[in-house]
Structures are given as C-alpha cells and as structure tokens.
Amino acid sequence: MFINTIMGWFSNDMAIDLGTANTLVYVKGRGIVCNEPSVVAKSVKTGKVVAVGAEAKRMLGRTPGDIQTIRPIKDGVISDFDATGEMLRYFIQRVHNRKSFMRPRIVIGVPSGITQVEQRAVKDAALSSGGREVYLIEEPVAAAIGTGLPISEPSGNMIVDIGGGTTDIAVISMDGVVYSKAIRVGGDKMDEAVINYIKRKYNLLIGEMMAENIKMELGSAYKTDGNRQTMEIKGRDLVSGIPKTLILDDDEVREALSEPVSQILNAIKLALENTPPELSADIVDKGIVLAGGGALLKGMDVFLREETSLPIIIAEDPLMCVALGAGRVLDDIDVLKKVMM
C-alpha cells in the first residue's frame, strides 16, 4: 500500500469514460483534460493511424478508399480491439506528463451489462496503452458519484445514464448496485432512427453526421407549445441518385425518435418494478437523475415525468458525470474498492 502511495506521487493517475460517442479523460489534480469523439482513421495500405478524435470524426463518410474511419466502441463495448488500443494510447500519451517516469493508474467507466470477456478486452487495451493498474467501474455508479448523489447512505438513488451506445439504469444504495439494467439504445440508435425515417418517408439517404445534427437541432421527446421549427437537410435521392435538399420539421423528428425514446422509458419502468419497496419510497421523494448526452434531448425530462409521475432531475453537467465520478474515486481508494467491478 505504501509503495502504491509513493508511486502515485510520481504518476498522473487518470479516469477514462470510454464512450461510444466520446472519450473523456480526467487527470488527478487537473480535472477533465480531454473530451474527443471515439473515432479512429487508419490507412488501409499500411494500417497506420492517420487521425484520432475530432480530426478523425470530420473524416467520417468523406474518406477515399485507402483511408478507413472506425468507431471502435459499438453499443458501449469494444468492437475493434486494435483501434481501441490505438485510440487509448493516443489519449493517454497526450495527457500523461512525459516527465513522469511512472505509468498511471487508470479507472475506466464501462456499461453495467458488460460481460467478463468484454471487461478483459477493456483492461487489456488500457494496460497495453500504458496503464500500470486498471480498475473498472460501472458507468451508472460513476455517474451517480459525479452528480454528487449520496450513494453511501442506506437510501435509494436511481440514475439513468443515456449514452451514445447504451442506456444504463441503476438503483444504488450503500455503495452497491441493488438493481441495474443496460439496454443497447442511446444516441446512435436515435441517429439510426432519423436516417431510417427519412429514407422511408422521402426516399432520401443522409449520412451519420447529418442525422446527428438533425437530432441536436430538431430532436425532442415531448411536444411543447413552442413554434414549429424547421431545418434544411441534404442527402442523396434513392430514386434518381441525385443530391437533393428538403425541409424537415420538429414534429417529424419527434415521430422518428419515438421508438428509441419508448425503449428507454420501458427499461426505466422495468427497473422501477424490480426495485425493493423501501427504496421505491426513496425514489418517489428524490426522483430519477438523468445523465449522459441523451439527457440533453429536448423534453426528455418532461416526457419521463409525464409517463412515470416521478420527479426527473437532469444532472448539472450530464456529459461529464461518468468521467468526474470515475475521477473522484481515484482520490479515495476505500470508495474505489467498494464500487469497482
């Protein structure tokens, strides 16, 4: 233990939120120092990495045949081990102080439904990327710590972390997960739903980036009394094959997003059904906390409040919760021992 403490003085210990959409890196004593898209661009001929993060994301759907853009995290788990290793190595080397001769301890947030094989893949990728010790923590637990929920107390805390690839739902009490459920529905499935809706209704094919922009500009989970919003979208006509422009409104986007939003609601209802009565009483008083990028979908809190009749609170900084929570457990080894997988 003493040796570990000494080693900690000479290394930049870090926490990583290895997300499907974005990877965030928290460095002890410095806070969040990196927030970049989880995208890698590689040369097909040489296998070398051309770009990582924001630069690679700008290349999505725009590369020639000899450059491949990869999203190595699919549905919250590693789908391309080599690309994930390259991406982690890039982020770790970028934020780790070169003067530090000691390799860092790393805490990584992972979805609660992750299998043993997937856990091993994440650990191996982090160790091969320069980690000294690697600890895994469930994303909803990290998010709960990041939002400041009193998870050590004997009372129920319910958190819903809507990420890019998964939605993690957990009921936490006394530093432990009483019930957890992870469904592979998140921001990516919402983008897919928008692409499929426009393809079906207008015979127009749009790209991932355009779908994401539509979701962020016009997307909502609940109809408000505000003015109708519209957006000009561009894609390829599937009948003529010619590029085409059309006007889309917010009602259409809400209709497109209704299926993934309903799946998230059903998972929350299932979690509430499986929560012990005493903890259910706590949730009635405290409500449900929303974290992750999906919490920023317009009207998501209103929609869930209407459907569950429970208070819904959006975390102060929903995108940062997991990284901040994983970072906080770096400072407290006793809490880390209790919450690590």
Tab-separated table of C-alpha atoms in Angstrom:
chain	number	residue	atom	x	y	z
A	1	MET	CA	0.000	0.000	0.000
A	2	PHE	CA	2.843	2.402	0.953
A	3	ILE	CA	4.677	1.655	-2.313
A	4	ASN	CA	1.469	2.332	-4.266
A	5	THR	CA	1.111	5.688	-2.496
A	6	ILE	CA	4.701	6.635	-3.367
A	7	MET	CA	4.157	5.571	-6.992
A	8	GLY	CA	1.003	7.683	-7.092
A	9	TRP	CA	3.068	10.799	-6.307
A	10	PHE	CA	5.112	10.331	-9.468
A	11	SER	CA	2.376	9.375	-11.945
A	12	ASN	CA	-0.575	11.209	-13.445
A	13	ASP	CA	-3.371	8.829	-12.411
A	14	MET	CA	-6.374	9.182	-14.685
A	15	ALA	CA	-10.007	8.210	-15.160
A	16	ILE	CA	-11.457	7.479	-18.580
A	17	ASP	CA	-15.070	7.496	-19.733
A	18	LEU	CA	-14.665	5.189	-22.723
A	19	GLY	CA	-17.871	6.116	-24.507
A	20	THR	CA	-19.384	5.012	-27.802
A	21	ALA	CA	-19.668	8.624	-28.966
A	22	ASN	CA	-16.972	10.447	-26.948
A	23	THR	CA	-13.978	9.572	-24.795
A	24	LEU	CA	-13.315	11.813	-21.793
A	25	VAL	CA	-10.100	11.757	-19.772
A	26	TYR	CA	-9.833	13.056	-16.209
A	27	VAL	CA	-6.358	13.559	-14.726
A	28	LYS	CA	-5.917	13.649	-10.957
A	29	GLY	CA	-5.419	17.203	-9.774
A	30	ARG	CA	-6.246	18.720	-13.185
A	31	GLY	CA	-9.845	17.681	-13.880
A	32	ILE	CA	-11.146	16.793	-17.357
A	33	VAL	CA	-8.359	17.479	-19.839
A	34	CYS	CA	-9.656	15.687	-22.923
A	35	ASN	CA	-13.108	15.315	-24.498
A	36	GLU	CA	-12.923	13.928	-28.028
A	37	PRO	CA	-15.079	11.754	-30.316
A	38	SER	CA	-14.319	7.996	-30.157
A	39	VAL	CA	-13.238	7.774	-33.800
A	40	VAL	CA	-10.030	6.484	-35.405
A	41	ALA	CA	-8.919	6.960	-39.035
A	42	LYS	CA	-6.465	4.367	-40.372
A	43	SER	CA	-4.607	3.796	-43.635
A	44	VAL	CA	-5.865	0.586	-45.292
A	45	LYS	CA	-2.480	0.015	-47.001
A	46	THR	CA	-0.134	0.474	-44.039
A	47	GLY	CA	-2.502	0.020	-41.079
A	48	LYS	CA	-1.091	3.217	-39.536
A	49	VAL	CA	-3.347	5.625	-37.652
A	50	VAL	CA	-3.939	8.801	-39.661
A	51	ALA	CA	-6.109	10.681	-37.142
A	52	VAL	CA	-7.876	10.219	-33.800
A	53	GLY	CA	-10.746	12.084	-32.131
A	54	ALA	CA	-12.252	15.277	-33.549
A	55	GLU	CA	-9.971	15.255	-36.599
A	56	ALA	CA	-10.989	11.663	-37.421
A	57	LYS	CA	-14.706	12.439	-36.904
A	58	ARG	CA	-14.541	15.190	-39.527
A	59	MET	CA	-13.433	12.460	-41.976
A	60	LEU	CA	-16.489	10.206	-41.340
A	61	GLY	CA	-18.117	9.397	-44.683
A	62	ARG	CA	-15.648	11.645	-46.536
A	63	THR	CA	-12.540	9.473	-46.931
A	64	PRO	CA	-11.013	7.948	-50.102
A	65	GLY	CA	-10.795	4.158	-50.423
A	66	ASP	CA	-7.335	3.885	-48.848
A	67	ILE	CA	-8.395	5.532	-45.544
A	68	GLN	CA	-10.888	3.867	-43.214
A	69	THR	CA	-12.713	5.667	-40.388
A	70	ILE	CA	-13.601	3.371	-37.490
A	71	ARG	CA	-15.771	3.843	-34.413
A	72	PRO	CA	-14.073	1.171	-32.267
A	73	ILE	CA	-16.667	1.262	-29.451
A	74	LYS	CA	-20.008	-0.179	-30.531
A	75	ASP	CA	-23.017	-0.315	-28.181
A	76	GLY	CA	-20.762	0.579	-25.260
A	77	VAL	CA	-18.264	-2.258	-25.782
A	78	ILE	CA	-15.088	-2.743	-27.818
A	79	SER	CA	-15.826	-3.923	-31.356
A	80	ASP	CA	-12.317	-3.297	-32.745
A	81	PHE	CA	-9.629	-4.125	-30.175
A	82	ASP	CA	-6.643	-2.783	-32.170
A	83	ALA	CA	-8.313	0.532	-32.989
A	84	THR	CA	-9.403	0.952	-29.344
A	85	GLY	CA	-5.829	0.300	-28.207
A	86	GLU	CA	-4.522	2.932	-30.651
A	87	MET	CA	-7.155	5.420	-29.524
A	88	LEU	CA	-6.458	4.862	-25.803
A	89	ARG	CA	-2.707	5.076	-26.407
A	90	TYR	CA	-3.179	8.397	-28.219
A	91	PHE	CA	-5.318	9.903	-25.429
A	92	ILE	CA	-3.115	8.565	-22.594
A	93	GLN	CA	0.117	9.778	-24.203
A	94	ARG	CA	-1.472	13.131	-24.955
A	95	VAL	CA	-2.457	13.831	-21.342
A	96	HIS	CA	0.223	11.904	-19.433
A	97	ASN	CA	3.121	14.078	-18.388
A	98	ARG	CA	6.150	12.853	-20.343
A	99	LYS	CA	8.381	13.819	-17.388
A	100	SER	CA	6.554	11.279	-15.207
A	101	PHE	CA	8.535	8.061	-15.360
A	102	MET	CA	5.768	6.118	-13.585
A	103	ARG	CA	2.910	4.661	-15.619
A	104	PRO	CA	-0.544	5.860	-14.484
A	105	ARG	CA	-3.261	4.050	-12.572
A	106	ILE	CA	-6.434	4.143	-14.691
A	107	VAL	CA	-10.107	3.918	-13.700
A	108	ILE	CA	-12.431	3.231	-16.654
A	109	GLY	CA	-16.216	3.594	-16.741
A	110	VAL	CA	-17.946	0.687	-18.533
A	111	PRO	CA	-21.647	-0.222	-19.115
A	112	SER	CA	-23.259	-2.241	-16.317
A	113	GLY	CA	-24.256	-5.079	-18.682
A	114	ILE	CA	-20.671	-5.750	-19.829
A	115	THR	CA	-19.572	-9.413	-19.965
A	116	GLN	CA	-16.398	-10.915	-18.453
A	117	VAL	CA	-14.855	-11.189	-21.934
A	118	GLU	CA	-15.644	-7.542	-22.684
A	119	GLN	CA	-14.216	-6.483	-19.284
A	120	ARG	CA	-10.980	-8.312	-20.105
A	121	ALA	CA	-10.810	-6.595	-23.528
A	122	VAL	CA	-11.130	-3.126	-21.946
A	123	LYS	CA	-8.490	-3.921	-19.284
A	124	ASP	CA	-6.051	-5.366	-21.830
A	125	ALA	CA	-6.471	-2.350	-24.130
A	126	ALA	CA	-5.728	0.059	-21.236
A	127	LEU	CA	-2.744	-1.955	-19.935
A	128	SER	CA	-1.199	-2.239	-23.405
A	129	SER	CA	-1.733	1.523	-23.835
A	130	GLY	CA	0.456	2.412	-20.863
A	131	GLY	CA	-1.608	1.800	-17.727
A	132	ARG	CA	0.082	0.482	-14.551
A	133	GLU	CA	-3.106	-0.743	-12.883
A	134	VAL	CA	-6.585	-0.715	-14.423
A	135	TYR	CA	-9.847	-0.652	-12.459
A	136	LEU	CA	-13.328	-0.858	-13.979
A	137	ILE	CA	-16.341	0.941	-12.545
A	138	GLU	CA	-19.928	0.691	-13.782
A	139	GLU	CA	-20.962	3.836	-15.653
A	140	PRO	CA	-24.182	4.478	-13.689
A	141	VAL	CA	-22.248	4.248	-10.389
A	142	ALA	CA	-19.593	6.641	-11.730
A	143	ALA	CA	-22.348	8.964	-12.997
A	144	ALA	CA	-24.066	8.885	-9.576
A	145	ILE	CA	-20.779	9.811	-7.851
A	146	GLY	CA	-20.163	12.501	-10.499
A	147	THR	CA	-23.575	14.080	-9.876
A	148	GLY	CA	-22.990	14.082	-6.121
A	149	LEU	CA	-25.692	11.560	-5.165
A	150	PRO	CA	-25.309	10.218	-1.592
A	151	ILE	CA	-24.691	6.614	-2.688
A	152	SER	CA	-23.044	5.633	0.636
A	153	GLU	CA	-26.260	6.221	2.581
A	154	PRO	CA	-28.883	3.486	3.144
A	155	SER	CA	-31.391	5.108	0.785
A	156	GLY	CA	-32.358	4.562	-2.849
A	157	ASN	CA	-30.728	6.615	-5.605
A	158	MET	CA	-31.874	5.999	-9.176
A	159	ILE	CA	-29.759	7.150	-12.096
A	160	VAL	CA	-30.346	6.813	-15.837
A	161	ASP	CA	-27.221	7.324	-17.953
A	162	ILE	CA	-28.235	7.736	-21.624
A	163	GLY	CA	-25.018	7.435	-23.621
A	164	GLY	CA	-24.150	7.057	-27.290
A	165	GLY	CA	-24.396	3.258	-27.418
A	166	THR	CA	-26.210	2.231	-24.235
A	167	THR	CA	-28.662	3.436	-21.643
A	168	ASP	CA	-27.610	2.336	-18.150
A	169	ILE	CA	-30.188	2.341	-15.382
A	170	ALA	CA	-29.212	1.643	-11.781
A	171	VAL	CA	-30.689	1.812	-8.307
A	172	ILE	CA	-27.839	2.370	-5.832
A	173	SER	CA	-27.748	2.176	-2.037
A	174	MET	CA	-24.857	1.854	0.455
A	175	ASP	CA	-22.145	1.934	-2.252
A	176	GLY	CA	-23.737	-1.030	-4.042
A	177	VAL	CA	-25.963	-1.585	-7.060
A	178	VAL	CA	-29.312	-3.004	-5.922
A	179	TYR	CA	-30.634	-3.294	-9.481
A	180	SER	CA	-29.107	-2.436	-12.830
A	181	LYS	CA	-30.210	-2.744	-16.419
A	182	ALA	CA	-28.301	-1.780	-19.564
A	183	ILE	CA	-30.036	-1.624	-22.930
A	184	ARG	CA	-28.220	-1.057	-26.197
A	185	VAL	CA	-30.245	2.018	-27.065
A	186	GLY	CA	-28.752	5.503	-26.976
A	187	GLY	CA	-27.714	8.405	-29.171
A	188	ASP	CA	-26.557	6.135	-32.032
A	189	LYS	CA	-29.930	4.347	-32.200
A	190	MET	CA	-31.623	7.756	-32.285
A	191	ASP	CA	-29.425	8.769	-35.243
A	192	GLU	CA	-30.288	5.477	-36.994
A	193	ALA	CA	-33.998	6.081	-36.373
A	194	VAL	CA	-33.737	9.521	-38.048
A	195	ILE	CA	-31.852	8.045	-41.046
A	196	ASN	CA	-34.432	5.250	-41.478
A	197	TYR	CA	-37.416	7.621	-41.098
A	198	ILE	CA	-36.142	9.997	-43.793
A	199	LYS	CA	-35.239	7.083	-46.071
A	200	ARG	CA	-38.696	5.561	-45.650
A	201	LYS	CA	-40.711	8.774	-45.963
A	202	TYR	CA	-38.719	10.750	-48.528
A	203	ASN	CA	-36.513	8.169	-50.306
A	204	LEU	CA	-33.578	10.312	-49.218
A	205	LEU	CA	-30.334	8.865	-47.856
A	206	ILE	CA	-28.487	11.019	-45.316
A	207	GLY	CA	-25.192	10.426	-43.517
A	208	GLU	CA	-24.459	9.871	-39.802
A	209	MET	CA	-23.210	13.432	-39.285
A	210	MET	CA	-26.349	14.928	-40.847
A	211	ALA	CA	-28.578	12.651	-38.712
A	212	GLU	CA	-26.733	13.742	-35.556
A	213	ASN	CA	-27.153	17.422	-36.496
A	214	ILE	CA	-30.896	16.890	-37.099
A	215	LYS	CA	-31.264	15.186	-33.686
A	216	MET	CA	-29.447	18.013	-31.916
A	217	GLU	CA	-31.254	20.825	-33.769
A	218	LEU	CA	-34.812	19.478	-34.040
A	219	GLY	CA	-34.910	16.365	-31.855
A	220	SER	CA	-37.281	16.217	-28.891
A	221	ALA	CA	-39.058	13.614	-26.786
A	222	TYR	CA	-42.105	15.688	-25.885
A	223	LYS	CA	-44.205	18.195	-27.823
A	224	THR	CA	-44.023	21.680	-26.394
A	225	ASP	CA	-46.242	24.636	-27.221
A	226	GLY	CA	-43.365	26.423	-28.937
A	227	ASN	CA	-43.255	27.487	-32.569
A	228	ARG	CA	-42.716	24.887	-35.301
A	229	GLN	CA	-39.027	24.524	-36.069
A	230	THR	CA	-37.623	23.518	-39.453
A	231	MET	CA	-34.239	22.647	-40.901
A	232	GLU	CA	-32.855	22.252	-44.398
A	233	ILE	CA	-31.360	18.800	-44.872
A	234	LYS	CA	-29.236	17.432	-47.705
A	235	GLY	CA	-28.787	13.886	-48.938
A	236	ARG	CA	-28.942	11.597	-51.961
A	237	ASP	CA	-32.246	10.794	-53.665
A	238	LEU	CA	-32.543	6.987	-53.742
A	239	VAL	CA	-34.684	7.040	-56.903
A	240	SER	CA	-32.705	9.405	-59.139
A	241	GLY	CA	-29.332	9.114	-57.364
A	242	ILE	CA	-29.002	12.929	-57.482
A	243	PRO	CA	-28.187	15.085	-54.411
A	244	LYS	CA	-31.345	16.687	-53.034
A	245	THR	CA	-32.426	19.207	-50.388
A	246	LEU	CA	-35.649	19.196	-48.368
A	247	ILE	CA	-37.165	20.896	-45.333
A	248	LEU	CA	-37.747	18.798	-42.209
A	249	ASP	CA	-39.741	19.903	-39.147
A	250	ASP	CA	-39.501	19.037	-35.457
A	251	ASP	CA	-42.775	17.026	-35.410
A	252	GLU	CA	-41.311	14.592	-37.951
A	253	VAL	CA	-38.080	14.196	-35.976
A	254	ARG	CA	-40.029	13.573	-32.743
A	255	GLU	CA	-42.008	10.870	-34.571
A	256	ALA	CA	-38.734	9.335	-35.825
A	257	LEU	CA	-37.283	9.296	-32.287
A	258	SER	CA	-40.413	7.884	-30.622
A	259	GLU	CA	-39.260	4.239	-30.796
A	260	PRO	CA	-35.816	4.580	-29.099
A	261	VAL	CA	-37.305	7.005	-26.536
A	262	SER	CA	-40.080	4.490	-25.738
A	263	GLN	CA	-37.498	1.711	-25.314
A	264	ILE	CA	-35.661	3.842	-22.726
A	265	LEU	CA	-38.970	4.519	-20.918
A	266	ASN	CA	-39.828	0.783	-20.849
A	267	ALA	CA	-36.396	-0.047	-19.374
A	268	ILE	CA	-36.931	2.584	-16.644
A	269	LYS	CA	-40.382	1.135	-15.839
A	270	LEU	CA	-38.860	-2.356	-15.607
A	271	ALA	CA	-36.217	-1.058	-13.207
A	272	LEU	CA	-38.896	0.581	-11.045
A	273	GLU	CA	-40.863	-2.700	-10.960
A	274	ASN	CA	-37.761	-4.561	-9.731
A	275	THR	CA	-36.824	-2.045	-7.035
A	276	PRO	CA	-37.485	-3.094	-3.405
A	277	PRO	CA	-40.444	-1.184	-1.848
A	278	GLU	CA	-38.366	0.725	0.732
A	279	LEU	CA	-36.044	2.039	-1.963
A	280	SER	CA	-39.047	2.828	-4.206
A	281	ALA	CA	-40.297	5.147	-1.456
A	282	ASP	CA	-36.934	6.969	-1.533
A	283	ILE	CA	-37.148	7.347	-5.332
A	284	VAL	CA	-40.640	8.886	-5.025
A	285	ASP	CA	-39.092	11.578	-2.790
A	286	LYS	CA	-35.755	12.044	-4.576
A	287	GLY	CA	-36.777	11.327	-8.172
A	288	ILE	CA	-34.689	9.975	-11.038
A	289	VAL	CA	-31.446	11.639	-12.116
A	290	LEU	CA	-30.669	11.767	-15.867
A	291	ALA	CA	-27.061	11.787	-17.060
A	292	GLY	CA	-25.270	11.274	-20.389
A	293	GLY	CA	-25.721	13.052	-23.710
A	294	GLY	CA	-29.250	11.668	-24.165
A	295	ALA	CA	-30.378	13.665	-21.115
A	296	LEU	CA	-29.910	16.783	-23.275
A	297	LEU	CA	-32.589	15.672	-25.781
A	298	LYS	CA	-35.227	18.411	-25.583
A	299	GLY	CA	-38.230	17.437	-23.479
A	300	MET	CA	-36.727	14.136	-22.271
A	301	ASP	CA	-37.257	15.080	-18.619
A	302	VAL	CA	-40.842	16.262	-19.276
A	303	PHE	CA	-41.678	13.063	-21.204
A	304	LEU	CA	-40.370	10.797	-18.417
A	305	ARG	CA	-42.078	12.899	-15.737
A	306	GLU	CA	-45.420	12.574	-17.551
A	307	GLU	CA	-45.032	8.802	-18.029
A	308	THR	CA	-43.722	7.864	-14.556
A	309	SER	CA	-45.254	10.631	-12.378
A	310	LEU	CA	-41.871	10.909	-10.633
A	311	PRO	CA	-39.575	13.938	-10.269
A	312	ILE	CA	-36.943	13.923	-13.047
A	313	ILE	CA	-33.704	15.842	-12.475
A	314	ILE	CA	-31.144	16.447	-15.222
A	315	ALA	CA	-27.571	16.335	-13.867
A	316	GLU	CA	-25.739	19.663	-13.785
A	317	ASP	CA	-23.208	18.532	-16.405
A	318	PRO	CA	-24.670	15.321	-17.901
A	319	LEU	CA	-21.884	14.746	-20.456
A	320	MET	CA	-19.132	14.887	-17.815
A	321	CYS	CA	-20.760	12.870	-14.981
A	322	VAL	CA	-19.097	9.493	-15.626
A	323	ALA	CA	-15.595	10.964	-16.066
A	324	LEU	CA	-15.979	13.185	-12.974
A	325	GLY	CA	-17.291	10.276	-10.879
A	326	ALA	CA	-14.525	7.923	-12.008
A	327	GLY	CA	-12.047	10.713	-11.258
A	328	ARG	CA	-13.377	11.202	-7.730
A	329	VAL	CA	-12.849	7.545	-6.810
A	330	LEU	CA	-9.171	7.937	-7.784
A	331	ASP	CA	-8.804	10.203	-4.733
A	332	ASP	CA	-10.488	7.755	-2.365
A	333	ILE	CA	-9.094	4.231	-2.527
A	334	ASP	CA	-11.669	2.962	0.011
A	335	VAL	CA	-14.571	4.042	-2.210
A	336	LEU	CA	-12.775	2.579	-5.253
A	337	LYS	CA	-12.537	-0.819	-3.536
A	338	LYS	CA	-16.272	-0.754	-2.783
A	339	VAL	CA	-17.503	0.265	-6.248
A	340	MET	CA	-15.006	-1.329	-8.661
A	341	MET	CA	-16.153	-4.348	-10.676
